[in-house]
Amino acid sequence: MKVGFIQTDPVFGRVRENVEDAVRKIEALDAELVVLPELFSTGYQFRCRAEAFKLAEEARGGYTVSRLIETARKKKLFIVAGLAERVEGKVYNSSVLVGPRKGLAGVYRKAHLFWNEKKVFSAGDTAFDVYDIGKARVGMMICFDWIFPEAARTLALKGADIICQPSNLVLPYCPQAMITRSIENRVFSITANRVGSEERIKGRALKFIGQSQIVAPDGTVIYRAGGKKAEGKSFKISIKDARKKNINPLNNVLTDRRTDLFNL
Ligand code: ACM
């Protein structure tokens, strides 16, 4: 199966430009599954909840998701992408899964909000669900969810072969940490990040680190992007590598867990 990511450099608030730029990059990629960054259509640093609410869209029928569905149908691929999702009076930091037949197949709302996101978004209320897209089972988590290993573990326990992680990384740790998330769960992980910077709140400049990557279940970094430029990449992977949960004949990363001793 061919999987990839688009590393973007969005302009804050220019939803149509950002979406069309991503669509062009998806159209140029040879992939069956492609992951876009967190909040790829709006940009990241909202000044307040009201501003996020204004730029947010409904997942079903909104401009961003409709364009992604059109692209998925045209290219016959699946897309995971992060966006500000408006739901009645609330705004979530969400990601969607869209595909060529079903259109909108899934929505995940970020469970672990990072820093100022807590003042802007409502905390996610969706489960960590896994979706069968034919050649693979995929799950979604968003950026800072990486620091809570339970997110990736839950997806693995539910059968995910590939963890798709739309991101807007500012801390340096995640690319390395996702190698561990892949090893400890024997899953592929695809992290799609952005580059560039934003300082929409004075004195709170954010620099996004890029380094989007695809990691194999044995921890091999199949590809890691640079930190400065937008780019799209895809690689062929063998899904069966994510279905072998044994690391030797006697150790299985899922069934060896001593849940009887965890006492949470
Ligand atoms: C983050 O969760 N966007 C750092």
PDB file of C-alpha atoms and ligand atoms in Angstrom:
ATOM      1  CA  MET A   1       0.000   0.000   0.000  1.00  0.00           C
ATOM      2  CA  LYS A   2       1.273   3.503  -0.816  1.00  0.00           C
ATOM      3  CA  VAL A   3       0.986   5.987   2.031  1.00  0.00           C
ATOM      4  CA  GLY A   4       2.187   9.538   2.420  1.00  0.00           C
ATOM      5  CA  PHE A   5       1.938  12.951   3.982  1.00  0.00           C
ATOM      6  CA  ILE A   6       1.776  16.553   2.905  1.00  0.00           C
ATOM      7  CA  GLN A   7       3.907  18.943   4.959  1.00  0.00           C
ATOM      8  CA  THR A   8       2.346  22.394   4.539  1.00  0.00           C
ATOM      9  CA  ASP A   9       3.168  26.064   5.139  1.00  0.00           C
ATOM     10  CA  PRO A  10      -0.302  27.611   5.586  1.00  0.00           C
ATOM     11  CA  VAL A  11      -1.190  31.285   5.845  1.00  0.00           C
ATOM     12  CA  PHE A  12      -3.359  31.986   8.891  1.00  0.00           C
ATOM     13  CA  GLY A  13      -7.017  32.563   8.073  1.00  0.00           C
ATOM     14  CA  ARG A  14      -6.751  31.982   4.315  1.00  0.00           C
ATOM     15  CA  VAL A  15      -8.863  28.831   4.293  1.00  0.00           C
ATOM     16  CA  ARG A  16      -9.504  28.632   0.548  1.00  0.00           C
ATOM     17  CA  GLU A  17      -5.864  29.250  -0.392  1.00  0.00           C
ATOM     18  CA  ASN A  18      -4.622  26.716   2.140  1.00  0.00           C
ATOM     19  CA  VAL A  19      -7.119  24.081   1.019  1.00  0.00           C
ATOM     20  CA  GLU A  20      -6.398  24.591  -2.685  1.00  0.00           C
ATOM     21  CA  ASP A  21      -2.648  24.427  -2.050  1.00  0.00           C
ATOM     22  CA  ALA A  22      -3.095  21.122  -0.185  1.00  0.00           C
ATOM     23  CA  VAL A  23      -5.379  19.756  -2.925  1.00  0.00           C
ATOM     24  CA  ARG A  24      -2.737  20.551  -5.575  1.00  0.00           C
ATOM     25  CA  LYS A  25      -0.118  18.742  -3.514  1.00  0.00           C
ATOM     26  CA  ILE A  26      -2.369  15.707  -2.980  1.00  0.00           C
ATOM     27  CA  GLU A  27      -3.101  15.574  -6.694  1.00  0.00           C
ATOM     28  CA  ALA A  28       0.639  15.476  -7.408  1.00  0.00           C
ATOM     29  CA  LEU A  29       1.212  12.559  -5.005  1.00  0.00           C
ATOM     30  CA  ASP A  30       1.024   8.864  -5.827  1.00  0.00           C
ATOM     31  CA  ALA A  31      -0.666   7.475  -2.698  1.00  0.00           C
ATOM     32  CA  GLU A  32      -3.642   5.482  -1.454  1.00  0.00           C
ATOM     33  CA  LEU A  33      -3.663   7.191   1.951  1.00  0.00           C
ATOM     34  CA  VAL A  34      -2.353  10.681   2.652  1.00  0.00           C
ATOM     35  CA  VAL A  35      -2.180  12.595   5.935  1.00  0.00           C
ATOM     36  CA  LEU A  36      -2.339  16.412   6.213  1.00  0.00           C
ATOM     37  CA  PRO A  37      -1.387  18.512   9.264  1.00  0.00           C
ATOM     38  CA  GLU A  38      -3.518  19.616  12.209  1.00  0.00           C
ATOM     39  CA  LEU A  39      -5.668  22.712  11.445  1.00  0.00           C
ATOM     40  CA  PHE A  40      -4.270  22.652   7.924  1.00  0.00           C
ATOM     41  CA  SER A  41      -6.943  24.903   6.459  1.00  0.00           C
ATOM     42  CA  THR A  42      -6.987  27.710   9.041  1.00  0.00           C
ATOM     43  CA  GLY A  43      -3.547  27.933  10.588  1.00  0.00           C
ATOM     44  CA  TYR A  44      -2.913  27.367  14.283  1.00  0.00           C
ATOM     45  CA  GLN A  45      -2.697  30.320  16.640  1.00  0.00           C
ATOM     46  CA  PHE A  46      -6.204  31.588  17.245  1.00  0.00           C
ATOM     47  CA  ARG A  47      -6.435  34.637  19.505  1.00  0.00           C
ATOM     48  CA  CYS A  48      -9.657  33.469  21.124  1.00  0.00           C
ATOM     49  CA  ARG A  49     -12.536  31.033  20.878  1.00  0.00           C
ATOM     50  CA  ALA A  50     -14.682  33.520  18.927  1.00  0.00           C
ATOM     51  CA  GLU A  51     -12.028  33.800  16.217  1.00  0.00           C
ATOM     52  CA  ALA A  52     -11.765  30.015  15.964  1.00  0.00           C
ATOM     53  CA  PHE A  53     -15.543  29.719  15.830  1.00  0.00           C
ATOM     54  CA  LYS A  54     -15.653  32.170  12.909  1.00  0.00           C
ATOM     55  CA  LEU A  55     -13.093  30.235  10.870  1.00  0.00           C
ATOM     56  CA  ALA A  56     -14.324  26.771  11.882  1.00  0.00           C
ATOM     57  CA  GLU A  57     -16.516  24.665   9.602  1.00  0.00           C
ATOM     58  CA  GLU A  58     -18.882  21.784  10.014  1.00  0.00           C
ATOM     59  CA  ALA A  59     -17.261  18.493   9.063  1.00  0.00           C
ATOM     60  CA  ARG A  60     -20.242  17.398   7.003  1.00  0.00           C
ATOM     61  CA  GLY A  61     -20.894  19.786   4.130  1.00  0.00           C
ATOM     62  CA  GLY A  62     -18.236  22.386   4.998  1.00  0.00           C
ATOM     63  CA  TYR A  63     -15.998  23.758   2.246  1.00  0.00           C
ATOM     64  CA  THR A  64     -12.799  22.098   3.460  1.00  0.00           C
ATOM     65  CA  VAL A  65     -14.195  18.590   3.866  1.00  0.00           C
ATOM     66  CA  SER A  66     -16.197  18.850   0.637  1.00  0.00           C
ATOM     67  CA  ARG A  67     -13.010  19.700  -1.298  1.00  0.00           C
ATOM     68  CA  LEU A  68     -11.175  16.834   0.387  1.00  0.00           C
ATOM     69  CA  ILE A  69     -13.966  14.435  -0.579  1.00  0.00           C
ATOM     70  CA  GLU A  70     -13.898  15.647  -4.203  1.00  0.00           C
ATOM     71  CA  THR A  71     -10.132  15.080  -4.232  1.00  0.00           C
ATOM     72  CA  ALA A  72     -10.454  11.641  -2.617  1.00  0.00           C
ATOM     73  CA  ARG A  73     -12.984  10.656  -5.295  1.00  0.00           C
ATOM     74  CA  LYS A  74     -10.914  12.030  -8.159  1.00  0.00           C
ATOM     75  CA  LYS A  75      -7.674  10.420  -6.967  1.00  0.00           C
ATOM     76  CA  LYS A  76      -9.319   7.302  -5.470  1.00  0.00           C
ATOM     77  CA  LEU A  77      -7.508   7.672  -2.168  1.00  0.00           C
ATOM     78  CA  PHE A  78      -8.145   8.215   1.532  1.00  0.00           C
ATOM     79  CA  ILE A  79      -7.249  11.491   3.247  1.00  0.00           C
ATOM     80  CA  VAL A  80      -6.789  12.253   6.940  1.00  0.00           C
ATOM     81  CA  ALA A  81      -6.710  15.986   7.699  1.00  0.00           C
ATOM     82  CA  GLY A  82      -6.965  18.282  10.711  1.00  0.00           C
ATOM     83  CA  LEU A  83      -9.412  21.179  10.847  1.00  0.00           C
ATOM     84  CA  ALA A  84     -11.293  23.477  13.223  1.00  0.00           C
ATOM     85  CA  GLU A  85     -14.673  21.800  13.470  1.00  0.00           C
ATOM     86  CA  ARG A  86     -17.782  23.743  14.408  1.00  0.00           C
ATOM     87  CA  VAL A  87     -20.442  21.713  16.205  1.00  0.00           C
ATOM     88  CA  GLU A  88     -23.434  23.761  17.332  1.00  0.00           C
ATOM     89  CA  GLY A  89     -21.921  26.299  19.771  1.00  0.00           C
ATOM     90  CA  LYS A  90     -18.578  24.538  20.135  1.00  0.00           C
ATOM     91  CA  VAL A  91     -15.280  24.364  18.262  1.00  0.00           C
ATOM     92  CA  TYR A  92     -13.162  21.227  18.294  1.00  0.00           C
ATOM     93  CA  ASN A  93      -9.621  20.658  17.064  1.00  0.00           C
ATOM     94  CA  SER A  94     -10.598  17.701  14.882  1.00  0.00           C
ATOM     95  CA  SER A  95      -9.370  15.411  12.185  1.00  0.00           C
ATOM     96  CA  VAL A  96     -11.437  13.761   9.497  1.00  0.00           C
ATOM     97  CA  LEU A  97     -11.029  10.623   7.443  1.00  0.00           C
ATOM     98  CA  VAL A  98     -12.490  10.888   3.951  1.00  0.00           C
ATOM     99  CA  GLY A  99     -12.542   8.298   1.214  1.00  0.00           C
ATOM    100  CA  PRO A 100     -13.523   7.782  -2.409  1.00  0.00           C
ATOM    101  CA  ARG A 101     -16.756   5.887  -1.813  1.00  0.00           C
ATOM    102  CA  LYS A 102     -18.136   6.875   1.586  1.00  0.00           C
ATOM    103  CA  GLY A 103     -17.002  10.503   1.582  1.00  0.00           C
ATOM    104  CA  LEU A 104     -16.744  11.459   5.255  1.00  0.00           C
ATOM    105  CA  ALA A 105     -15.894   8.194   7.016  1.00  0.00           C
ATOM    106  CA  GLY A 106     -14.790   9.377  10.456  1.00  0.00           C
ATOM    107  CA  VAL A 107     -14.178  12.308  12.780  1.00  0.00           C
ATOM    108  CA  TYR A 108     -11.788  12.407  15.730  1.00  0.00           C
ATOM    109  CA  ARG A 109     -11.817  15.373  18.137  1.00  0.00           C
ATOM    110  CA  LYS A 110      -8.484  16.061  19.860  1.00  0.00           C
ATOM    111  CA  ALA A 111      -8.601  14.674  23.364  1.00  0.00           C
ATOM    112  CA  HIS A 112      -5.462  16.276  24.816  1.00  0.00           C
ATOM    113  CA  LEU A 113      -5.403  19.992  24.106  1.00  0.00           C
ATOM    114  CA  PHE A 114      -2.015  21.720  24.171  1.00  0.00           C
ATOM    115  CA  TRP A 115      -1.480  24.948  26.148  1.00  0.00           C
ATOM    116  CA  ASN A 116      -3.577  27.816  24.749  1.00  0.00           C
ATOM    117  CA  GLU A 117      -5.743  25.374  22.814  1.00  0.00           C
ATOM    118  CA  LYS A 118      -7.520  24.850  26.147  1.00  0.00           C
ATOM    119  CA  LYS A 119      -8.814  28.436  25.897  1.00  0.00           C
ATOM    120  CA  VAL A 120      -9.896  28.057  22.279  1.00  0.00           C
ATOM    121  CA  PHE A 121     -11.286  24.555  21.738  1.00  0.00           C
ATOM    122  CA  SER A 122     -13.606  22.198  23.558  1.00  0.00           C
ATOM    123  CA  ALA A 123     -11.864  18.991  24.635  1.00  0.00           C
ATOM    124  CA  GLY A 124     -12.617  16.050  22.363  1.00  0.00           C
ATOM    125  CA  ASP A 125     -15.628  13.856  23.021  1.00  0.00           C
ATOM    126  CA  THR A 126     -14.982  11.099  20.457  1.00  0.00           C
ATOM    127  CA  ALA A 127     -13.415   7.695  21.114  1.00  0.00           C
ATOM    128  CA  PHE A 128     -10.125   6.606  19.549  1.00  0.00           C
ATOM    129  CA  ASP A 129     -11.817   4.702  16.736  1.00  0.00           C
ATOM    130  CA  VAL A 130     -10.318   2.501  14.031  1.00  0.00           C
ATOM    131  CA  TYR A 131     -11.569   2.443  10.431  1.00  0.00           C
ATOM    132  CA  ASP A 132     -11.186  -0.312   7.876  1.00  0.00           C
ATOM    133  CA  ILE A 133     -10.223   1.297   4.565  1.00  0.00           C
ATOM    134  CA  GLY A 134      -9.783  -1.972   2.698  1.00  0.00           C
ATOM    135  CA  LYS A 135      -6.031  -2.406   2.517  1.00  0.00           C
ATOM    136  CA  ALA A 136      -5.471  -1.283   6.133  1.00  0.00           C
ATOM    137  CA  ARG A 137      -7.117  -0.342   9.388  1.00  0.00           C
ATOM    138  CA  VAL A 138      -6.383   3.234  10.353  1.00  0.00           C
ATOM    139  CA  GLY A 139      -6.763   5.302  13.504  1.00  0.00           C
ATOM    140  CA  MET A 140      -6.345   8.996  14.172  1.00  0.00           C
ATOM    141  CA  MET A 141      -4.735  10.991  16.959  1.00  0.00           C
ATOM    142  CA  ILE A 142      -3.693  14.648  16.839  1.00  0.00           C
ATOM    143  CA  CYS A 143      -0.313  16.163  17.669  1.00  0.00           C
ATOM    144  CA  PHE A 144       0.029  16.481  21.512  1.00  0.00           C
ATOM    145  CA  ASP A 145      -1.886  13.208  21.957  1.00  0.00           C
ATOM    146  CA  TRP A 146       1.587  11.681  21.425  1.00  0.00           C
ATOM    147  CA  ILE A 147       2.626  12.417  25.025  1.00  0.00           C
ATOM    148  CA  PHE A 148      -0.177  10.194  26.321  1.00  0.00           C
ATOM    149  CA  PRO A 149       0.843   6.683  25.237  1.00  0.00           C
ATOM    150  CA  GLU A 150      -2.680   5.456  25.949  1.00  0.00           C
ATOM    151  CA  ALA A 151      -3.899   7.163  22.760  1.00  0.00           C
ATOM    152  CA  ALA A 152      -1.695   5.119  20.434  1.00  0.00           C
ATOM    153  CA  ARG A 153      -2.128   2.000  22.608  1.00  0.00           C
ATOM    154  CA  THR A 154      -5.907   2.254  22.428  1.00  0.00           C
ATOM    155  CA  LEU A 155      -5.771   2.492  18.650  1.00  0.00           C
ATOM    156  CA  ALA A 156      -3.426  -0.506  18.489  1.00  0.00           C
ATOM    157  CA  LEU A 157      -5.633  -2.562  20.802  1.00  0.00           C
ATOM    158  CA  LYS A 158      -8.574  -1.757  18.534  1.00  0.00           C
ATOM    159  CA  GLY A 159      -6.638  -3.132  15.579  1.00  0.00           C
ATOM    160  CA  ALA A 160      -5.053  -0.101  13.902  1.00  0.00           C
ATOM    161  CA  ASP A 161      -2.271  -0.906  11.421  1.00  0.00           C
ATOM    162  CA  ILE A 162      -1.506   2.755  10.779  1.00  0.00           C
ATOM    163  CA  ILE A 163      -1.763   5.658  13.194  1.00  0.00           C
ATOM    164  CA  CYS A 164      -2.370   8.909  11.336  1.00  0.00           C
ATOM    165  CA  GLN A 165      -1.251  11.965  13.295  1.00  0.00           C
ATOM    166  CA  PRO A 166      -2.091  15.398  11.904  1.00  0.00           C
ATOM    167  CA  SER A 167       0.207  17.770  13.821  1.00  0.00           C
ATOM    168  CA  ASN A 168       1.381  21.343  14.349  1.00  0.00           C
ATOM    169  CA  LEU A 169       4.467  20.493  16.362  1.00  0.00           C
ATOM    170  CA  VAL A 170       6.359  23.171  18.238  1.00  0.00           C
ATOM    171  CA  LEU A 171       8.216  21.034  20.814  1.00  0.00           C
ATOM    172  CA  PRO A 172      11.166  19.001  19.506  1.00  0.00           C
ATOM    173  CA  TYR A 173      10.309  15.621  21.076  1.00  0.00           C
ATOM    174  CA  CYS A 174       7.463  14.163  19.046  1.00  0.00           C
ATOM    175  CA  PRO A 175       9.300  12.776  15.999  1.00  0.00           C
ATOM    176  CA  GLN A 176      11.507  10.664  18.284  1.00  0.00           C
ATOM    177  CA  ALA A 177       8.622   9.738  20.590  1.00  0.00           C
ATOM    178  CA  MET A 178       6.559   8.467  17.670  1.00  0.00           C
ATOM    179  CA  ILE A 179       9.317   5.952  16.922  1.00  0.00           C
ATOM    180  CA  THR A 180       8.606   4.512  20.388  1.00  0.00           C
ATOM    181  CA  ARG A 181       4.830   4.651  19.839  1.00  0.00           C
ATOM    182  CA  SER A 182       5.374   2.605  16.669  1.00  0.00           C
ATOM    183  CA  ILE A 183       7.721   0.082  18.317  1.00  0.00           C
ATOM    184  CA  GLU A 184       5.652  -0.470  21.464  1.00  0.00           C
ATOM    185  CA  ASN A 185       2.496  -1.077  19.412  1.00  0.00           C
ATOM    186  CA  ARG A 186       4.067  -2.569  16.272  1.00  0.00           C
ATOM    187  CA  VAL A 187       2.183  -0.127  14.046  1.00  0.00           C
ATOM    188  CA  PHE A 188       3.034   2.274  11.250  1.00  0.00           C
ATOM    189  CA  SER A 189       2.743   5.920  12.197  1.00  0.00           C
ATOM    190  CA  ILE A 190       2.391   8.851   9.828  1.00  0.00           C
ATOM    191  CA  THR A 191       2.965  12.276  11.347  1.00  0.00           C
ATOM    192  CA  ALA A 192       2.083  15.212   9.086  1.00  0.00           C
ATOM    193  CA  ASN A 193       3.393  18.506  10.392  1.00  0.00           C
ATOM    194  CA  ARG A 194       3.698  22.040   9.069  1.00  0.00           C
ATOM    195  CA  VAL A 195       6.571  24.494   8.757  1.00  0.00           C
ATOM    196  CA  GLY A 196       6.705  28.274   9.182  1.00  0.00           C
ATOM    197  CA  SER A 197       5.835  30.424  12.170  1.00  0.00           C
ATOM    198  CA  GLU A 198       2.958  32.429  13.628  1.00  0.00           C
ATOM    199  CA  GLU A 199       2.887  35.249  16.181  1.00  0.00           C
ATOM    200  CA  ARG A 200      -0.719  36.286  16.285  1.00  0.00           C
ATOM    201  CA  ILE A 201      -0.486  36.746  20.071  1.00  0.00           C
ATOM    202  CA  LYS A 202       2.259  39.292  20.843  1.00  0.00           C
ATOM    203  CA  GLY A 203       5.261  37.710  22.571  1.00  0.00           C
ATOM    204  CA  ARG A 204       4.029  34.173  21.873  1.00  0.00           C
ATOM    205  CA  ALA A 205       5.802  33.365  18.637  1.00  0.00           C
ATOM    206  CA  LEU A 206       5.444  29.750  17.550  1.00  0.00           C
ATOM    207  CA  LYS A 207       7.856  28.057  15.200  1.00  0.00           C
ATOM    208  CA  PHE A 208       6.637  24.822  13.684  1.00  0.00           C
ATOM    209  CA  ILE A 209       9.306  22.151  13.347  1.00  0.00           C
ATOM    210  CA  GLY A 210       8.305  20.261  10.185  1.00  0.00           C
ATOM    211  CA  GLN A 211       9.960  16.814  10.296  1.00  0.00           C
ATOM    212  CA  SER A 212       6.856  15.017   9.108  1.00  0.00           C
ATOM    213  CA  GLN A 213       7.614  11.328   9.018  1.00  0.00           C
ATOM    214  CA  ILE A 214       6.559   7.769   8.355  1.00  0.00           C
ATOM    215  CA  VAL A 215       7.713   5.140  10.865  1.00  0.00           C
ATOM    216  CA  ALA A 216       7.550   1.346  10.475  1.00  0.00           C
ATOM    217  CA  PRO A 217       6.404  -1.090  13.206  1.00  0.00           C
ATOM    218  CA  ASP A 218      10.043  -1.973  14.000  1.00  0.00           C
ATOM    219  CA  GLY A 219      10.890   1.703  14.565  1.00  0.00           C
ATOM    220  CA  THR A 220      12.584   2.294  11.225  1.00  0.00           C
ATOM    221  CA  VAL A 221      12.097   5.885  10.107  1.00  0.00           C
ATOM    222  CA  ILE A 222      11.101   5.271   6.491  1.00  0.00           C
ATOM    223  CA  TYR A 223      11.346   8.988   5.779  1.00  0.00           C
ATOM    224  CA  ARG A 224      11.612  12.191   7.795  1.00  0.00           C
ATOM    225  CA  ALA A 225      11.129  15.589   6.133  1.00  0.00           C
ATOM    226  CA  GLY A 226      13.210  18.666   6.816  1.00  0.00           C
ATOM    227  CA  GLY A 227      12.158  21.541   9.054  1.00  0.00           C
ATOM    228  CA  LYS A 228      11.894  24.416   6.617  1.00  0.00           C
ATOM    229  CA  LYS A 229      10.033  23.543   3.441  1.00  0.00           C
ATOM    230  CA  ALA A 230       6.604  22.297   2.428  1.00  0.00           C
ATOM    231  CA  GLU A 231       6.722  18.913   0.727  1.00  0.00           C
ATOM    232  CA  GLY A 232       4.712  15.806  -0.051  1.00  0.00           C
ATOM    233  CA  LYS A 233       6.076  12.279   0.037  1.00  0.00           C
ATOM    234  CA  SER A 234       4.724   8.768  -0.294  1.00  0.00           C
ATOM    235  CA  PHE A 235       6.193   5.317   0.229  1.00  0.00           C
ATOM    236  CA  LYS A 236       5.111   1.748  -0.282  1.00  0.00           C
ATOM    237  CA  ILE A 237       4.578  -0.173   2.953  1.00  0.00           C
ATOM    238  CA  SER A 238       3.603  -3.735   3.732  1.00  0.00           C
ATOM    239  CA  ILE A 239       0.606  -3.740   6.080  1.00  0.00           C
ATOM    240  CA  LYS A 240       1.297  -7.291   7.211  1.00  0.00           C
ATOM    241  CA  ASP A 241       4.317  -5.924   9.149  1.00  0.00           C
ATOM    242  CA  ALA A 242       1.851  -4.230  11.517  1.00  0.00           C
ATOM    243  CA  ARG A 243      -0.065  -7.449  12.144  1.00  0.00           C
ATOM    244  CA  LYS A 244       2.839  -9.321  13.712  1.00  0.00           C
ATOM    245  CA  LYS A 245       2.708  -8.300  17.331  1.00  0.00           C
ATOM    246  CA  ASN A 246       5.407 -10.716  18.480  1.00  0.00           C
ATOM    247  CA  ILE A 247       8.919  -9.330  18.912  1.00  0.00           C
ATOM    248  CA  ASN A 248      10.269 -12.876  19.441  1.00  0.00           C
ATOM    249  CA  PRO A 249       8.519 -16.260  19.656  1.00  0.00           C
ATOM    250  CA  LEU A 250       7.652 -15.690  23.334  1.00  0.00           C
ATOM    251  CA  ASN A 251       6.845 -11.971  23.537  1.00  0.00           C
ATOM    252  CA  ASN A 252       3.780 -10.258  22.173  1.00  0.00           C
ATOM    253  CA  VAL A 253       3.506  -6.485  22.771  1.00  0.00           C
ATOM    254  CA  LEU A 254      -0.248  -6.600  23.218  1.00  0.00           C
ATOM    255  CA  THR A 255      -1.052  -9.914  24.901  1.00  0.00           C
ATOM    256  CA  ASP A 256       1.933  -9.883  27.308  1.00  0.00           C
ATOM    257  CA  ARG A 257       0.663  -6.754  29.065  1.00  0.00           C
ATOM    258  CA  ARG A 258       0.193  -7.415  32.801  1.00  0.00           C
ATOM    259  CA  THR A 259      -3.086  -5.569  33.083  1.00  0.00           C
ATOM    260  CA  ASP A 260      -3.681  -7.448  36.349  1.00  0.00           C
ATOM    261  CA  LEU A 261      -0.814  -5.414  37.884  1.00  0.00           C
ATOM    262  CA  PHE A 262      -1.636  -2.041  36.431  1.00  0.00           C
ATOM    263  CA  ASN A 263      -4.303  -1.222  39.052  1.00  0.00           C
ATOM    264  CA  LEU A 264      -5.276   2.102  37.517  1.00  0.00           C
TER     265      LEU A 264
HETATM  266  C1  ACM B   1       0.141  20.652  19.477  1.00  0.00           C
HETATM  267  O1  ACM B   1      -0.511  19.771  20.036  1.00  0.00           O
HETATM  268  N1  ACM B   1      -0.323  21.270  18.409  1.00  0.00           N
HETATM  269  C2  ACM B   1       1.480  21.012  19.949  1.00  0.00           C
END
